Short mmCIF file of C-alpha atoms in Angstrom, two decimals:
data_model
loop_
_atom_site.label_atom_id
_atom_site.label_comp_id
_atom_site.label_asym_id
_atom_site.label_seq_id
_atom_site.Cartn_x
_atom_site.Cartn_y
_atom_site.Cartn_z
CA MET O 1 16.76 5.77 -6.82
CA THR O 2 18.04 6.67 -3.39
CA ASP O 3 19.44 3.98 -1.21
CA SER O 4 16.63 4.16 1.25
CA LEU O 5 14.06 3.45 -1.39
CA LYS O 6 15.76 0.51 -3.11
CA PRO O 7 14.29 -3.05 -2.98
CA ARG O 8 16.04 -5.46 -0.86
CA LYS O 9 16.65 -7.79 -3.77
CA THR O 10 15.76 -8.19 -7.41
CA PRO O 11 13.84 -11.35 -8.43
CA VAL O 12 15.83 -13.65 -10.62
CA GLN O 13 13.99 -16.94 -10.61
CA ALA O 14 10.47 -17.22 -12.08
CA ARG O 15 8.93 -17.90 -8.69
CA SER O 16 10.44 -14.66 -7.36
CA ALA O 17 9.37 -12.69 -10.36
CA ALA O 18 5.79 -14.03 -9.96
CA THR O 19 5.73 -13.01 -6.27
CA VAL O 20 6.90 -9.37 -7.11
CA ALA O 21 4.40 -9.22 -9.84
CA ALA O 22 1.65 -10.23 -7.52
CA LEU O 23 2.70 -7.68 -4.93
CA HIS O 24 2.68 -4.96 -7.66
CA THR O 25 -0.84 -6.03 -8.80
CA ALA O 26 -2.12 -6.05 -5.25
CA THR O 27 -0.66 -2.65 -4.49
CA ILE O 28 -2.46 -1.16 -7.43
CA GLN O 29 -5.77 -2.85 -6.23
CA VAL O 30 -5.35 -1.54 -2.73
CA LEU O 31 -4.54 2.00 -4.02
CA THR O 32 -7.56 1.89 -6.28
CA ARG O 33 -10.08 0.62 -3.70
CA GLU O 34 -8.82 2.12 -0.46
CA GLY O 35 -6.59 5.03 -1.41
CA LEU O 36 -2.93 5.80 -0.51
CA SER O 37 -3.48 6.47 3.20
CA ARG O 38 -4.80 2.92 3.65
CA CYS O 39 -2.24 1.26 1.38
CA THR O 40 -0.20 -0.65 3.92
CA THR O 41 2.08 -3.60 3.58
CA THR O 42 -0.31 -5.70 5.56
CA ARG O 43 -3.24 -4.99 3.11
CA VAL O 44 -0.98 -5.55 0.16
CA ALA O 45 0.29 -8.76 1.32
CA SER O 46 -3.19 -10.03 2.25
CA ARG O 47 -4.41 -8.99 -1.16
CA ALA O 48 -1.64 -10.76 -2.87
CA GLY O 49 -2.15 -13.92 -0.85
CA ILE O 50 1.29 -14.04 0.69
CA SER O 51 2.70 -13.23 4.14
CA VAL O 52 3.94 -9.90 5.15
CA GLY O 53 7.33 -11.57 5.85
CA SER O 54 7.52 -12.58 2.16
CA LEU O 55 6.78 -9.07 1.13
CA TYR O 56 9.61 -7.83 3.40
CA GLN O 57 12.07 -10.08 1.63
CA TYR O 58 11.77 -7.76 -1.37
CA TYR O 59 10.60 -4.42 0.11
CA PRO O 60 11.62 -3.25 3.54
CA ASN O 61 8.62 -0.91 3.91
CA ARG O 62 5.56 0.48 2.08
CA ASP O 63 7.43 3.43 0.51
CA VAL O 64 9.91 1.26 -1.28
CA LEU O 65 7.11 -0.86 -2.67
CA LEU O 66 5.26 2.23 -3.87
CA VAL O 67 8.14 3.68 -5.59
CA ALA O 68 8.91 0.32 -7.32
CA VAL O 69 5.37 -0.02 -8.60
CA LEU O 70 5.48 3.72 -9.90
CA GLU O 71 8.88 3.21 -11.53
CA GLN O 72 7.52 0.08 -13.39
CA HIS O 73 4.56 1.96 -14.58
CA LEU O 74 6.58 4.89 -15.71
CA ASN O 75 9.06 2.69 -17.48
CA GLU O 76 6.29 0.92 -19.36
CA VAL O 77 4.80 4.20 -20.61
CA ALA O 78 8.26 5.62 -21.59
CA SER O 79 9.32 2.39 -23.38
CA ALA O 80 6.17 2.36 -25.34
CA VAL O 81 6.41 5.96 -26.51
CA GLU O 82 10.12 5.42 -27.33
CA ALA O 83 9.33 2.36 -29.49
CA ALA O 84 6.70 4.31 -31.35
CA CYS O 85 8.96 7.27 -31.98
CA GLN O 86 11.77 5.17 -33.20
CA LYS O 87 9.34 3.38 -35.54
CA ALA O 88 7.91 6.78 -36.90
CA CYS O 89 11.28 8.30 -37.57
CA ASN O 90 11.83 9.51 -41.15
CA GLN O 91 8.09 10.08 -41.73
CA PRO O 92 5.96 13.21 -42.23
CA VAL O 93 4.95 14.98 -39.22
CA ALA O 94 1.35 14.05 -39.63
CA ASP O 95 2.17 10.43 -39.29
CA MET O 96 4.48 11.14 -36.43
CA ALA O 97 1.68 12.98 -34.49
CA SER O 98 -0.71 10.02 -35.06
CA ALA O 99 1.88 7.57 -33.82
CA LEU O 100 2.75 9.60 -30.79
CA VAL O 101 -0.90 10.02 -29.67
CA THR O 102 -1.69 6.39 -30.26
CA ALA O 103 1.35 5.16 -28.30
CA PHE O 104 0.77 7.60 -25.29
CA LEU O 105 -2.95 6.98 -25.06
CA THR O 106 -2.56 3.13 -25.25
CA ALA O 107 0.13 3.17 -22.52
CA LYS O 108 -1.75 5.46 -20.10
CA LEU O 109 -5.27 4.12 -20.70
CA ARG O 110 -4.38 0.38 -20.73
CA ASP O 111 -5.40 0.35 -17.16
CA PRO O 112 -6.97 3.65 -16.27
CA GLN O 113 -7.34 2.87 -12.54
CA GLU O 114 -3.60 2.08 -12.31
CA SER O 115 -2.69 5.37 -13.95
CA LYS O 116 -5.01 7.28 -11.71
CA ALA O 117 -3.94 5.59 -8.54
CA LEU O 118 -0.30 6.29 -9.25
CA TYR O 119 -0.81 10.12 -9.37
CA ALA O 120 -0.95 10.10 -5.69
CA VAL O 121 2.19 8.03 -5.42
CA ALA O 122 4.06 10.39 -7.85
CA GLY O 123 3.71 13.09 -5.22
CA GLU O 124 5.27 11.06 -2.53
CA GLN O 125 8.89 10.22 -1.71
CA ASP O 126 10.97 9.69 -4.85
CA GLY O 127 8.00 10.01 -7.11
CA ALA O 128 8.88 13.49 -8.47
CA ARG O 129 12.35 12.33 -9.41
CA LEU O 130 11.08 9.38 -11.30
CA VAL O 131 8.40 11.39 -13.18
CA ALA O 132 11.16 13.87 -14.20
CA MET O 133 13.28 10.99 -15.49
CA MET O 134 10.42 9.61 -17.49
CA HIS O 135 9.55 12.97 -18.91
CA GLU O 136 13.29 13.49 -19.99
CA ARG O 137 13.22 10.07 -21.75
CA LEU O 138 9.95 11.15 -23.62
CA VAL O 139 11.21 14.54 -24.67
CA THR O 140 14.43 13.02 -25.96
CA ALA O 141 12.45 10.37 -27.92
CA VAL O 142 10.01 12.80 -29.41
CA ALA O 143 12.77 15.32 -30.26
CA GLU O 144 14.78 12.76 -32.09
CA MET O 145 11.81 11.67 -34.09
CA LEU O 146 10.82 15.22 -34.99
CA ALA O 147 14.42 16.01 -36.06
CA SER O 148 14.07 13.18 -38.69
CA ALA O 149 10.75 14.50 -40.18
CA THR O 150 10.78 14.28 -44.03
CA ASP O 151 8.54 17.40 -44.50
CA ALA O 152 9.41 19.72 -41.63
CA ASP O 153 12.46 21.41 -40.00
CA PHE O 154 12.29 22.46 -36.32
CA ALA O 155 14.58 25.12 -34.99
CA ASN O 156 14.39 23.51 -31.48
CA SER O 157 12.85 19.98 -31.62
CA GLY O 158 13.41 19.68 -27.86
CA VAL O 159 11.07 22.73 -27.06
CA THR O 160 8.48 21.51 -29.61
CA ALA O 161 8.59 18.01 -28.05
CA THR O 162 8.12 19.28 -24.53
CA ILE O 163 4.96 21.35 -25.62
CA ALA O 164 3.62 18.47 -27.69
CA LEU O 165 3.86 16.14 -24.60
CA GLY O 166 2.27 18.68 -22.40
CA ALA O 167 -0.53 18.77 -24.80
CA LEU O 168 -1.10 15.11 -24.29
CA VAL O 169 -0.74 14.98 -20.61
CA GLY O 170 -3.32 17.54 -19.64
CA PRO O 171 -6.46 15.90 -21.39
CA VAL O 172 -5.51 12.44 -20.37
CA ARG O 173 -5.32 13.53 -16.67
CA THR O 174 -8.63 15.26 -17.07
CA LEU O 175 -10.09 11.96 -18.31
CA LEU O 176 -8.56 9.87 -15.59
CA GLU O 177 -9.67 12.17 -12.81
CA GLY O 178 -13.24 11.98 -14.02
CA LEU O 179 -13.42 15.71 -15.00
CA ALA O 180 -14.28 15.16 -18.64
CA GLU O 181 -17.71 15.33 -20.03
CA PRO O 182 -19.44 12.34 -21.53
CA GLY O 183 -18.15 11.32 -24.96
CA PHE O 184 -14.69 12.84 -24.09
CA GLU O 185 -12.75 9.66 -24.43
CA ALA O 186 -14.34 8.50 -27.61
CA CYS O 187 -13.07 11.39 -29.39
CA LEU O 188 -9.84 11.96 -27.53
CA ALA O 189 -7.44 10.21 -29.89
CA LYS O 190 -8.90 12.02 -32.97
CA GLN O 191 -8.87 15.48 -31.33
CA LEU O 192 -5.21 15.13 -29.97
CA THR O 193 -4.04 13.94 -33.30
CA LEU O 194 -5.50 16.96 -35.01
CA LEU O 195 -4.18 19.13 -32.27
CA LEU O 196 -0.56 17.85 -32.65
CA GLN O 197 -0.71 17.68 -36.37
CA GLY O 198 -1.67 21.37 -36.52
CA TYR O 199 0.83 22.37 -33.99
CA LEU O 200 3.76 20.53 -35.47
CA GLN O 201 3.05 21.82 -39.00
CA ALA O 202 2.44 25.32 -37.91
CA THR O 203 5.54 25.44 -35.64
CA SER O 204 7.71 24.13 -38.46
CA ARG O 205 6.52 26.74 -40.84
CA VAL O 206 6.93 29.56 -38.30
CA LEU O 207 10.37 28.59 -37.13
CA THR O 208 11.84 27.75 -40.53
CA SER O 209 10.44 30.86 -42.04
CA GLY O 210 11.92 33.04 -39.37
#
């Protein structure tokens, strides 16, 4: 993170950690209800039930607060997917696809309003860099998992991982932005699992046969 977007201090004691957690929750609530343009430090502090002065002890301005909230969200998603991929290593690709879909959807749809609200933040300030870092972590985790498959051999697991992740991101964003038709969410996990299973199995056959 660039120096201008770093928090003033990192919470160490339980009380400080609770204050920061309250600020992050309040930020999401304000973003969800009023939008990015109306998400100010004054509104966030009021929503969190603390003074603006207390907020400034941790975050010197709104942009630093927003970047911190986005970074936490992205780290939670990346960590969940990394853990699932590690657990699914040395399994058939069908099981890997199922584990990846489950982990990604669970992380992104745990709080749909939070995920949706942070799309706007991702386009601001240091957001693009943070998203790129998370994507790199995800590609690495998925690629390492694929390389250990018991029933497949990929010529370039990094490329395959990148495409597989792209297949997950698009439908999830469609859902979060309210562009999906009724019943879309109910069948999303099943459809994405079938999609990835077919892609991984077909890609492995094509690449290894060539």
